[in-house]
Short mmCIF file of C-alpha atoms in Angstrom, two decimals:
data_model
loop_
_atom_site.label_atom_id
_atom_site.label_comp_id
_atom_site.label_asym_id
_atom_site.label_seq_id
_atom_site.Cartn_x
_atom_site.Cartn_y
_atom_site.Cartn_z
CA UNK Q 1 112.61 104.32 99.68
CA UNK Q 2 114.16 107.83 100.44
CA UNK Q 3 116.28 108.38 97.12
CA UNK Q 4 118.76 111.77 97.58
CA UNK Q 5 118.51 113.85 94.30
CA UNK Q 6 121.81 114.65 92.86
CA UNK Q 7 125.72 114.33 94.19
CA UNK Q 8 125.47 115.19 98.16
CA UNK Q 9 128.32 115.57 100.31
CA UNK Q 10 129.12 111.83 101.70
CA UNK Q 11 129.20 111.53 105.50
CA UNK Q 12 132.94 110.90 106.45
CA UNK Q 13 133.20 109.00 110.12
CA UNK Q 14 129.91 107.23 111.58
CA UNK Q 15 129.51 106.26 115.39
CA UNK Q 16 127.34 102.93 115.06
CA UNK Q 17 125.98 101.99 118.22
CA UNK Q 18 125.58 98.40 119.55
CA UNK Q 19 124.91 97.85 123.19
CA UNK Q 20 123.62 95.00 123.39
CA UNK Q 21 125.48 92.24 120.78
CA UNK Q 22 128.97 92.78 119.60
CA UNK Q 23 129.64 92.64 116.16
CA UNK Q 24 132.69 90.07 117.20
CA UNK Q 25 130.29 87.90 118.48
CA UNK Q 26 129.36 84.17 116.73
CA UNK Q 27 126.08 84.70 115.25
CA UNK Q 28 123.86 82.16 116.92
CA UNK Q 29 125.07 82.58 120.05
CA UNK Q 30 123.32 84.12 123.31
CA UNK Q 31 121.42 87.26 121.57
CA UNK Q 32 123.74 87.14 118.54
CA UNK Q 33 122.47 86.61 115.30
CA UNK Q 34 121.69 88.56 111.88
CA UNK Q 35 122.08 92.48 113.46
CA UNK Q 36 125.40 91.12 114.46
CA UNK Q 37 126.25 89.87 110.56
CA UNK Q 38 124.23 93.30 109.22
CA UNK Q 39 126.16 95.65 111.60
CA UNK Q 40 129.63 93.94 110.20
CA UNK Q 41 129.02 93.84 106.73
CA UNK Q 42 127.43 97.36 106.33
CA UNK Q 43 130.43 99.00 108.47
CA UNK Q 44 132.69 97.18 106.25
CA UNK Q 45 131.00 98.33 103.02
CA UNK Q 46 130.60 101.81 104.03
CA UNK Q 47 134.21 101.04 104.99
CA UNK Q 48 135.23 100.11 101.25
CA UNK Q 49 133.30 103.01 100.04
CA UNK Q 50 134.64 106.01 101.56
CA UNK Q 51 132.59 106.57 105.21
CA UNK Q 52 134.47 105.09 108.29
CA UNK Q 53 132.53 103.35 110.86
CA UNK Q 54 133.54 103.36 114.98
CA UNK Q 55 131.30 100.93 116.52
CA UNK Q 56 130.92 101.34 121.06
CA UNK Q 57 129.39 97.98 121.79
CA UNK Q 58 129.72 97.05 125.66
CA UNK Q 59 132.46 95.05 127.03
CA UNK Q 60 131.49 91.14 128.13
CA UNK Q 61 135.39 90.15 128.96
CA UNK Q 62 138.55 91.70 130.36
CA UNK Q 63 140.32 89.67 127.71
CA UNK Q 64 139.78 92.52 125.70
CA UNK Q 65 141.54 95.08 123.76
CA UNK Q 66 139.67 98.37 124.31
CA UNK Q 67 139.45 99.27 120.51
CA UNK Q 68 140.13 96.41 117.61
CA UNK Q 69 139.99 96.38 114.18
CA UNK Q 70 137.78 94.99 112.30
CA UNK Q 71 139.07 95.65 108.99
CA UNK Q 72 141.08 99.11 107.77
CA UNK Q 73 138.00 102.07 108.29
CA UNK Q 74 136.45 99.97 110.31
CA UNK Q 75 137.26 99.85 114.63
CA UNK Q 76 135.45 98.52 117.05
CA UNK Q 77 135.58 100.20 120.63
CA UNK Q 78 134.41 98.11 123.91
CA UNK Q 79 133.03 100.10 126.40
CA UNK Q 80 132.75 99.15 129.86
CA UNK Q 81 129.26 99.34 131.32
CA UNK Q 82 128.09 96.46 134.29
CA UNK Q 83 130.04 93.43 134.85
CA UNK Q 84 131.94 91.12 131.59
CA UNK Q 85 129.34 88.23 132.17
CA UNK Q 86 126.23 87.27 133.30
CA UNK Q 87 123.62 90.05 132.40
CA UNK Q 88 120.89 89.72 130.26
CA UNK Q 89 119.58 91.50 127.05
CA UNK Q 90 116.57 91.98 129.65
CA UNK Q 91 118.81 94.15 132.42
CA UNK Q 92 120.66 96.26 130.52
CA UNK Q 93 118.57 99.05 130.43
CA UNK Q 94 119.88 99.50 133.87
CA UNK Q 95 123.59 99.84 132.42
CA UNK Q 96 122.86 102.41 129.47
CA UNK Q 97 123.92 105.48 131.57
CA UNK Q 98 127.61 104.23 132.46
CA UNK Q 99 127.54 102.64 128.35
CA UNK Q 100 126.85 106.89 127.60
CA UNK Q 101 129.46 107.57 129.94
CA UNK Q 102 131.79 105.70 128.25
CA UNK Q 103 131.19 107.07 124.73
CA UNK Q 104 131.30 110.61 125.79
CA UNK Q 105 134.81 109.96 127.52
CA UNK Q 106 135.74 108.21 123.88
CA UNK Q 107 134.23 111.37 122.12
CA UNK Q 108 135.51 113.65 124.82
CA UNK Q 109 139.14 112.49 123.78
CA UNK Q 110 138.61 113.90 119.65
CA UNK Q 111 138.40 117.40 118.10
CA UNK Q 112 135.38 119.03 117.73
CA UNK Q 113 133.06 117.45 115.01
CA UNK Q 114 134.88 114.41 114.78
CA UNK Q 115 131.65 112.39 114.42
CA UNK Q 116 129.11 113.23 111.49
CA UNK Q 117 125.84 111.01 112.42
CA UNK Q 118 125.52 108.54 115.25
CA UNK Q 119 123.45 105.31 113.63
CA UNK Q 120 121.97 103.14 116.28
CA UNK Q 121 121.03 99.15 116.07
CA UNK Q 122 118.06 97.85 118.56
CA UNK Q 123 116.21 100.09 121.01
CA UNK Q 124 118.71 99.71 123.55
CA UNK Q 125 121.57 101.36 121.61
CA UNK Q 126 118.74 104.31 120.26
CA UNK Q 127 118.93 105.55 123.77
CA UNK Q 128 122.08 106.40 123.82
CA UNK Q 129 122.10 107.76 120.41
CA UNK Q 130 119.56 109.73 121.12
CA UNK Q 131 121.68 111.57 123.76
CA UNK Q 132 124.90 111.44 121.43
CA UNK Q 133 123.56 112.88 118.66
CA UNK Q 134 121.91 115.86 120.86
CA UNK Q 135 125.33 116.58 122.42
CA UNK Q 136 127.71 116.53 119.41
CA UNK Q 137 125.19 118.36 117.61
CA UNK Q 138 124.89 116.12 114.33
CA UNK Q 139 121.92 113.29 112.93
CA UNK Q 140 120.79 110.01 114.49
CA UNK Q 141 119.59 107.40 112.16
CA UNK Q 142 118.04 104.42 114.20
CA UNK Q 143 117.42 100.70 112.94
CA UNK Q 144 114.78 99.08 114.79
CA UNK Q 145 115.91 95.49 113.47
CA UNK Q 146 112.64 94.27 115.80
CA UNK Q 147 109.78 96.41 117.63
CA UNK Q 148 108.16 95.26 120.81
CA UNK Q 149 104.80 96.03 119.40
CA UNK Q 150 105.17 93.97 116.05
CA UNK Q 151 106.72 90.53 118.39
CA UNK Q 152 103.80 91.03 121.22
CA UNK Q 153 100.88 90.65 118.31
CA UNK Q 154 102.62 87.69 117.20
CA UNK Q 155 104.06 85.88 119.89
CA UNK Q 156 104.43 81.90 120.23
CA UNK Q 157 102.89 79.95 122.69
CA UNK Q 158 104.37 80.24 125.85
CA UNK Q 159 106.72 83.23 124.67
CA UNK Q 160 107.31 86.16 126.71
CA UNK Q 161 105.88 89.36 125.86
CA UNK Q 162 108.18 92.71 125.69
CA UNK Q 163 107.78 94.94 128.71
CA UNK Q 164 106.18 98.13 128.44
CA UNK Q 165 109.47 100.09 128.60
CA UNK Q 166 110.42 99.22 125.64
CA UNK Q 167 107.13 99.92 123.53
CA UNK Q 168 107.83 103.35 125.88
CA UNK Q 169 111.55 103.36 124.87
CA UNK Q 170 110.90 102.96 121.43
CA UNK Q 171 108.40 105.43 120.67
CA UNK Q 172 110.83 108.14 122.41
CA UNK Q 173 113.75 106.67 119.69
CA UNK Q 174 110.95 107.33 116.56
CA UNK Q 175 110.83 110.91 117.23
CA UNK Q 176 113.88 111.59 118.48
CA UNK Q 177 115.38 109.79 115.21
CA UNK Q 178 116.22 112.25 111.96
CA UNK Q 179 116.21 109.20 109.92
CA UNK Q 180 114.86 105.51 110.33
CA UNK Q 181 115.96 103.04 108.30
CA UNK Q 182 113.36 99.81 108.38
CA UNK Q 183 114.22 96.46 106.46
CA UNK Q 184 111.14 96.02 103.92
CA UNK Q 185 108.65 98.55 103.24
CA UNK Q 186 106.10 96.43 105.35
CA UNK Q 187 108.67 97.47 108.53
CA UNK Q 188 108.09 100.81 106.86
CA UNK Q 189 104.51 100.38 107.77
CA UNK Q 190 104.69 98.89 111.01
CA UNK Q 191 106.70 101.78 112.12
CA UNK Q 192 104.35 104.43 110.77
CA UNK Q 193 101.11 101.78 112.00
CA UNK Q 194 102.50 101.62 116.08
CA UNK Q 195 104.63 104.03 116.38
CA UNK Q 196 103.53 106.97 114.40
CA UNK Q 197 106.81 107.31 112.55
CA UNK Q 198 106.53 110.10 109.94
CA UNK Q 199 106.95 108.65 106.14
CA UNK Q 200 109.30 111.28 105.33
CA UNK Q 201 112.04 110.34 107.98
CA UNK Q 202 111.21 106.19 107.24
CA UNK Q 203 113.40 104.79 104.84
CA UNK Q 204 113.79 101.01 103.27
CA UNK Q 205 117.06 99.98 102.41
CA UNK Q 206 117.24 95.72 102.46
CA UNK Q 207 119.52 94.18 104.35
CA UNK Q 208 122.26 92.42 102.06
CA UNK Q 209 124.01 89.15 102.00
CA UNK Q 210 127.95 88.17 101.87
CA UNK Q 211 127.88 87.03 98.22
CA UNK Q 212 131.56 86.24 98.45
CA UNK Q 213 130.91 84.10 101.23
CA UNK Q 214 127.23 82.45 100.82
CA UNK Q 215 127.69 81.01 96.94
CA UNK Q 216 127.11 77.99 95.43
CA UNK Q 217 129.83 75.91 95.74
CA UNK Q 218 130.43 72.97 93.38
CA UNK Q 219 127.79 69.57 94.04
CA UNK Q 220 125.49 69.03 97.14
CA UNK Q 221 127.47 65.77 98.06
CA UNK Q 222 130.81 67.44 98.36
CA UNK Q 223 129.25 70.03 101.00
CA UNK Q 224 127.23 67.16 102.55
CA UNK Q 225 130.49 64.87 102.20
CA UNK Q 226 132.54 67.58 104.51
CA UNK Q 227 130.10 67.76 106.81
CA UNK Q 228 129.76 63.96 107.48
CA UNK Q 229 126.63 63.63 106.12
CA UNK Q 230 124.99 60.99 103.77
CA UNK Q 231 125.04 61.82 100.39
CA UNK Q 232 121.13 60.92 99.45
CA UNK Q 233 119.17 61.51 102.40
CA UNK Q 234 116.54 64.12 102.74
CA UNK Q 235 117.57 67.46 105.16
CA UNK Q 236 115.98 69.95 106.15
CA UNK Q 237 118.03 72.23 107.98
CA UNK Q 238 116.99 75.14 110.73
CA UNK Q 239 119.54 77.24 111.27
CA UNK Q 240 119.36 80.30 113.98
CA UNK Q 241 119.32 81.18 117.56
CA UNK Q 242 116.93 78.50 119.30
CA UNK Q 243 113.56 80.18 121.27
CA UNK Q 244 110.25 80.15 120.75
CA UNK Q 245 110.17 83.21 118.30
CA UNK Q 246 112.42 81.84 115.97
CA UNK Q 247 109.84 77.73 116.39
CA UNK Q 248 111.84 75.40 115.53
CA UNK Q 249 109.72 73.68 117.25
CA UNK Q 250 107.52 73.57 114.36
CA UNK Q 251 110.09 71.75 111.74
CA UNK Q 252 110.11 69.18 114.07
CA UNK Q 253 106.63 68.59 114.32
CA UNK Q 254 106.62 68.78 110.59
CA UNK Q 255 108.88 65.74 110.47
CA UNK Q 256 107.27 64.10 112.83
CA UNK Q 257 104.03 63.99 110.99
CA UNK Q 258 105.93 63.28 107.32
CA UNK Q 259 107.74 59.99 109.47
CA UNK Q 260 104.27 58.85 110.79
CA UNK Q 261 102.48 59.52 107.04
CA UNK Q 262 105.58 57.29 105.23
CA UNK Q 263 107.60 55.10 108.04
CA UNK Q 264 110.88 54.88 105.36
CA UNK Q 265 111.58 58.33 106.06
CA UNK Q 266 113.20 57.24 108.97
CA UNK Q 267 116.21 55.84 107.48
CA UNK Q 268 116.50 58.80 104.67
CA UNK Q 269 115.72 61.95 106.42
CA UNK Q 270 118.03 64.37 108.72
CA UNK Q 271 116.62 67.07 110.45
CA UNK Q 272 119.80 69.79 111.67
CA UNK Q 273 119.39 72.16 114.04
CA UNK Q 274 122.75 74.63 114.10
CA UNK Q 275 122.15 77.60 116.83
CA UNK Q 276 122.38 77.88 120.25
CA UNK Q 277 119.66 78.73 123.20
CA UNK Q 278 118.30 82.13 122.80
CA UNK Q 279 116.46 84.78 124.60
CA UNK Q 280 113.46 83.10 126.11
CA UNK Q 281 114.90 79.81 125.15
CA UNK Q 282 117.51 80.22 127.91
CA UNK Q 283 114.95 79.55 130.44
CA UNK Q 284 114.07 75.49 128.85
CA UNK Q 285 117.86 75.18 127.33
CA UNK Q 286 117.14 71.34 126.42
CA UNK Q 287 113.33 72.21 125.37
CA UNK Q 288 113.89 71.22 121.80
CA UNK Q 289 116.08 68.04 122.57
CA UNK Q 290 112.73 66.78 124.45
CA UNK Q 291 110.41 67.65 122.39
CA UNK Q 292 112.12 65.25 119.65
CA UNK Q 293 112.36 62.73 122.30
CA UNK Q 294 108.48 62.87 122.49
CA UNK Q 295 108.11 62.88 118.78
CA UNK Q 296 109.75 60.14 118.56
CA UNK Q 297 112.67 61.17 116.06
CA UNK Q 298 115.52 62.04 118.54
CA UNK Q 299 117.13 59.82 116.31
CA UNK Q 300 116.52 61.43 113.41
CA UNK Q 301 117.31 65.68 114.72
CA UNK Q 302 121.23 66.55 114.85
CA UNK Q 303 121.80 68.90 117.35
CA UNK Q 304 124.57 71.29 116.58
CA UNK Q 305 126.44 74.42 117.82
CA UNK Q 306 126.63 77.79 116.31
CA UNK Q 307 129.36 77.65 113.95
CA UNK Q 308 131.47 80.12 111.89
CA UNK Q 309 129.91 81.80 108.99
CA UNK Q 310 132.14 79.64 106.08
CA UNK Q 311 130.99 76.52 107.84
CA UNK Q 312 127.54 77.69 107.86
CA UNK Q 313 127.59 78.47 103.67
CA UNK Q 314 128.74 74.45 103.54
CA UNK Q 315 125.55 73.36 106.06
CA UNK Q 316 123.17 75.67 103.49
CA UNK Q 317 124.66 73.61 101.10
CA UNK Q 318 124.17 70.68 101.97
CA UNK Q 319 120.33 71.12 102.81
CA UNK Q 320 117.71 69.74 100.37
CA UNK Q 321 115.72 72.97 101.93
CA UNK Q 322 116.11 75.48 104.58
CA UNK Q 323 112.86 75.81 106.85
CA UNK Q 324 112.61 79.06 108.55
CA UNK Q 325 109.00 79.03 110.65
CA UNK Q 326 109.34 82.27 112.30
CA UNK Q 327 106.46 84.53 114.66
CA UNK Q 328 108.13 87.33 113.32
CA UNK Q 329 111.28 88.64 110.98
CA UNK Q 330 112.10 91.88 110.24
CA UNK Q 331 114.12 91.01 107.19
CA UNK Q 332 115.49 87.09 107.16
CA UNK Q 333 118.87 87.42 106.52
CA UNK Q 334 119.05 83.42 106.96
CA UNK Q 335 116.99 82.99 104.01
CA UNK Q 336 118.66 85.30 102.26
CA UNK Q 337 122.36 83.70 102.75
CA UNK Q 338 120.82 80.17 102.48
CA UNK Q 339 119.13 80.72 99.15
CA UNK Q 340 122.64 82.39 97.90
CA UNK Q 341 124.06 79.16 98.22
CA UNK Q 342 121.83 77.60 95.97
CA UNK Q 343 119.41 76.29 98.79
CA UNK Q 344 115.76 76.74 98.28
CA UNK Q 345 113.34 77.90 101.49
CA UNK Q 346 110.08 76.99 103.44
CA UNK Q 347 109.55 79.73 105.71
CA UNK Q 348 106.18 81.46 107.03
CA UNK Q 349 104.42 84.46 105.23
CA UNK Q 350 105.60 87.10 107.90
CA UNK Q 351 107.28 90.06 108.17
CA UNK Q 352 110.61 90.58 105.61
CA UNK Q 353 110.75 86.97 104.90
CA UNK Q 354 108.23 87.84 101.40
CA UNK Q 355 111.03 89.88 99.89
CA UNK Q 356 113.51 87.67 100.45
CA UNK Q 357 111.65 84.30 99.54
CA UNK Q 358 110.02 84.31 96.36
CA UNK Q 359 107.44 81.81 96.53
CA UNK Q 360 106.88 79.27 93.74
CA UNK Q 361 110.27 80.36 92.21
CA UNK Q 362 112.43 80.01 95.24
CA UNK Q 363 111.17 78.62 97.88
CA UNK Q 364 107.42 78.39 99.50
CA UNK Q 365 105.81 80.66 101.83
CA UNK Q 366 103.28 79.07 104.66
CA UNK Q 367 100.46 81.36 106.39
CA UNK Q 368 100.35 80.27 109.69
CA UNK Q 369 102.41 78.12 112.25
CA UNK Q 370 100.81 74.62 111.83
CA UNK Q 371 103.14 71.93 111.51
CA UNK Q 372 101.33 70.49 108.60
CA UNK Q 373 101.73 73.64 106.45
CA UNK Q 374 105.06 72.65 106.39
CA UNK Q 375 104.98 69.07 106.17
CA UNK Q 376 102.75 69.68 103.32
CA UNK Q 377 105.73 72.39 101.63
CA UNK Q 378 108.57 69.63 102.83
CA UNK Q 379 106.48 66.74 101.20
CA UNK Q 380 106.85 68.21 97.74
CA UNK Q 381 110.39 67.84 97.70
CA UNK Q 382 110.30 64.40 98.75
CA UNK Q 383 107.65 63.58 95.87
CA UNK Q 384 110.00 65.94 93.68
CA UNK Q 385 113.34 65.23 94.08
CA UNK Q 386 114.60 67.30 91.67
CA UNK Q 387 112.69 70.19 93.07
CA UNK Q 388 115.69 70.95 95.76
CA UNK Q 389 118.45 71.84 92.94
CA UNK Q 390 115.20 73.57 89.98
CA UNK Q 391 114.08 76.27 92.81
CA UNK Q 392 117.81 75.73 94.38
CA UNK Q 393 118.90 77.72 91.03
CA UNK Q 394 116.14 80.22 90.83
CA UNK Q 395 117.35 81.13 94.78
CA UNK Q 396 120.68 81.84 94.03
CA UNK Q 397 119.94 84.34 91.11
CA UNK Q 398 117.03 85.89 93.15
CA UNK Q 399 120.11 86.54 96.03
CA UNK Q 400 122.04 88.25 93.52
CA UNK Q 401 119.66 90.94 94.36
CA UNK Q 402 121.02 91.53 97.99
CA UNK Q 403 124.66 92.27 97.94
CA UNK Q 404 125.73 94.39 100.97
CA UNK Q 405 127.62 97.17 98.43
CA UNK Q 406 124.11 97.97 97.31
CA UNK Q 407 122.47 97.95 100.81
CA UNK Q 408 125.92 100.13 101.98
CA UNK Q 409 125.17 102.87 99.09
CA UNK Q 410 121.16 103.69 100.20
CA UNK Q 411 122.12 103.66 103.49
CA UNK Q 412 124.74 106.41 102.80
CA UNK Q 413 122.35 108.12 100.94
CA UNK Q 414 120.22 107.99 103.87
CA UNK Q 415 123.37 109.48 105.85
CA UNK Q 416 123.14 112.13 103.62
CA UNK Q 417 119.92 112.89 103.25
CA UNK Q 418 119.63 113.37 107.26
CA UNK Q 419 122.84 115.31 107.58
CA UNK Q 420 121.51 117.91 104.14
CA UNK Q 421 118.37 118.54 106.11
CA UNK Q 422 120.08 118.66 109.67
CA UNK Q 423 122.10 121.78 107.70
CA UNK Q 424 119.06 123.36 106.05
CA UNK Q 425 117.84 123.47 109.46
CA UNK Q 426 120.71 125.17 110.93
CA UNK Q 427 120.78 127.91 108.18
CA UNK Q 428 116.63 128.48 108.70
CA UNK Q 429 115.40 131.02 111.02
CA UNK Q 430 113.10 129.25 112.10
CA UNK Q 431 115.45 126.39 113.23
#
């Protein structure tokens, strides 16, 4: 990771960009999910610690206020670009000249240098970084959060690959882009691998977790007890947007083959899904509902809707594990907020998910997308039962290590560093 030598001067107002998914959105929801929770916890970090944060996200109702905010140093401003409703992740590259419009009429309205960097979330809001930062004159630092390349060599069966303008779109954002900031330093990688990023510009700063929010919280039975559910049964929870990247598809399978292997499962396990159709998933909304149908366990797989982040810490709790079989994750913030509350994780060898899940001590990591990799992982907490609260323990301390003041410091420094250099530029001769 980029570390800045010595005391630099600390970046006073950022513009975050976030086109595509407001941070006022329910994670789990449409294409809402852990950028929304990272963009709102960083901004209200770097918030708490001196740098305020404006984030332009586009409108999707007339219900609202043109700027809100979020907490004190922290606004968000809606911009209006396409209709409220109705437009996909997929055709908004069509809207992202009237979304510039609308920031340069916001900037247009403030003194001179009222901005200090412009940091960017997704491809889709790079874009128009890319064109802020060149106007007003000051640093872009772009998160990828996902790259086309990295989801196309790992899609799921039956998945949809990215187009070509974005693999184009993104390249243009890695050299445009005086800093990068990538999750893990295998993102670090995958940036410099595809797109050529230069190490010097890449930095790692983790993603962190709310550990106000996502604690353990007193016995699993109380958690499981205000949720409704039965106080000795076996659950393992997926929790997240639901589409084929993401396979839940695979925990169900998983159960499936641990209820055909030992029959008494079937009046001792719960299977929860909590999310909502996502991205591809739109297009086969009841796809996973089916599938347990065929499976024979609809009985056994609670469907239920994204819910608010303090009822989410209460369904981690109550989990004997959280399964997470994902094609592809740039960091895992799920795993990361799950194993805060005390909840140990299955989830497969890819991407960011390594960091977060130590395997053996926290959790267990599965290569590949089999459903008996994980029925294998799942049965040893069934032959184990006091494996769920051992490794439950070790994944609470190991979350200590990803508290959002932390990730909100390096990413200042990473503010820093860009704006130093964008000045020792300036003052060269050589520009």
């Amino acid at each position: 990771m980029l570390r800045l030598p010595g005391a630099a001067r600390r970046v006073r107002r950022v513009a975050m960009l976030s086109v595509h998914t407001s941070p006022l959105h329910q994670p789990g929801t449409g294409d809402a999910g852990g950028m929304n929770v990272y963009i709102v916890e960083l901004a209200r970090q770097l918030a708490a610690q001196g740098t305020e944060v404006e984030i332009f996200t586009r409108a999707t109702t007339g219900a609202l206020e043109p700027t809100v905010e979020l907490v004190p140093g922290v606004l968000v401003r809606h911009i209006d670009a396409g209709p409220y409703e109705g437009l996909s992740k997929e055709e908004l590259p069509a809207q992202l000249c009237a979304f510039t419009h609308g920031v340069m009429q916001v900037w247009a309205g403030h003194r001179p240098g009222y901005y200090d960097l412009v940091h960017s979330h997704y491809w889709l809001s790079g874009h128009v970084g890319w064109l802020a930062a060149q106007r007003w004159g000051v640093p872009l630092v772009h998160a990828m959060h996902t790259m086309a390349k990295v989801k196309n060599a790992a899609l799921a069966e039956g998945d949809t690959p990215e187009p070509a303008a974005r693999v184009i779109g993104e390249t243009q954002i890695v050299r445009a882009a005086d800093r990068l900031i990538a999750n893990t330093a295998e993102e670090a990688g995958e940036l410099m691998h595809h797109y050529e990023a230069p190490a010097e510009r890449t930095a790692v700063v983790h993603p962190g977790v709310n550990l106000d929010r996502f604690r353990p919280s007193g016995a699993r039975s109380a958690a499981r007890a205000r949720l409704g559910l039965p106080p000795d049964a076996f659950i393992p929870l997926f929790a997240g947007r639901i589409q084929p990247l993401k396979a839940p598809d695979v925990l169900l399978r998983a159960a499936a083959l641990l209820v055909d292997e030992d029959p008494s499962l079937r009046g001792r396990m719960i299977v929860p899904v909590v999310g909502g159709p996502s991205g591809s998933g739109l297009a086969k909304p009841e796809g996973l509902q089916k599938l347990a149908a065929r499976l024979g366990i609809a009985d056994l797989v609670h469907f239920r809707p994204p819910v608010g982040q303090e009822q989410l810490a209460d369904w981690y709790r109550a989990a004997s594990v959280l399964v997470m079989p994902s094609y592809s994750e740039s960091f895992g913030l799920v795993a990361a907020e799950a194993q805060a509350c005390g909840t140990p994780v299955v989830a497969a060898a890819v991407g960011g998910l390594p960091v977060v899940v130590r395997d053996g001590t926290s959790g267990f990591l599965v290569e590949g997308h089999e459903p008996a990799g994980y029925a294998l992982a799942l049965r040893r907490f069934l032959d184990d039962p006091a494996l769920t609260d051992r490794l439950g323990d070790a994944a609470a301390a190991h979350a200590q290590n990803f508290g959002w003041g932390a990730a909100a410091e390096a990413t200042a420094e990473v503010y820093a560093a860009a704006s130093q250099e964008r000045r020792r530029r300036l003052r060269s001769p050589h520009g």
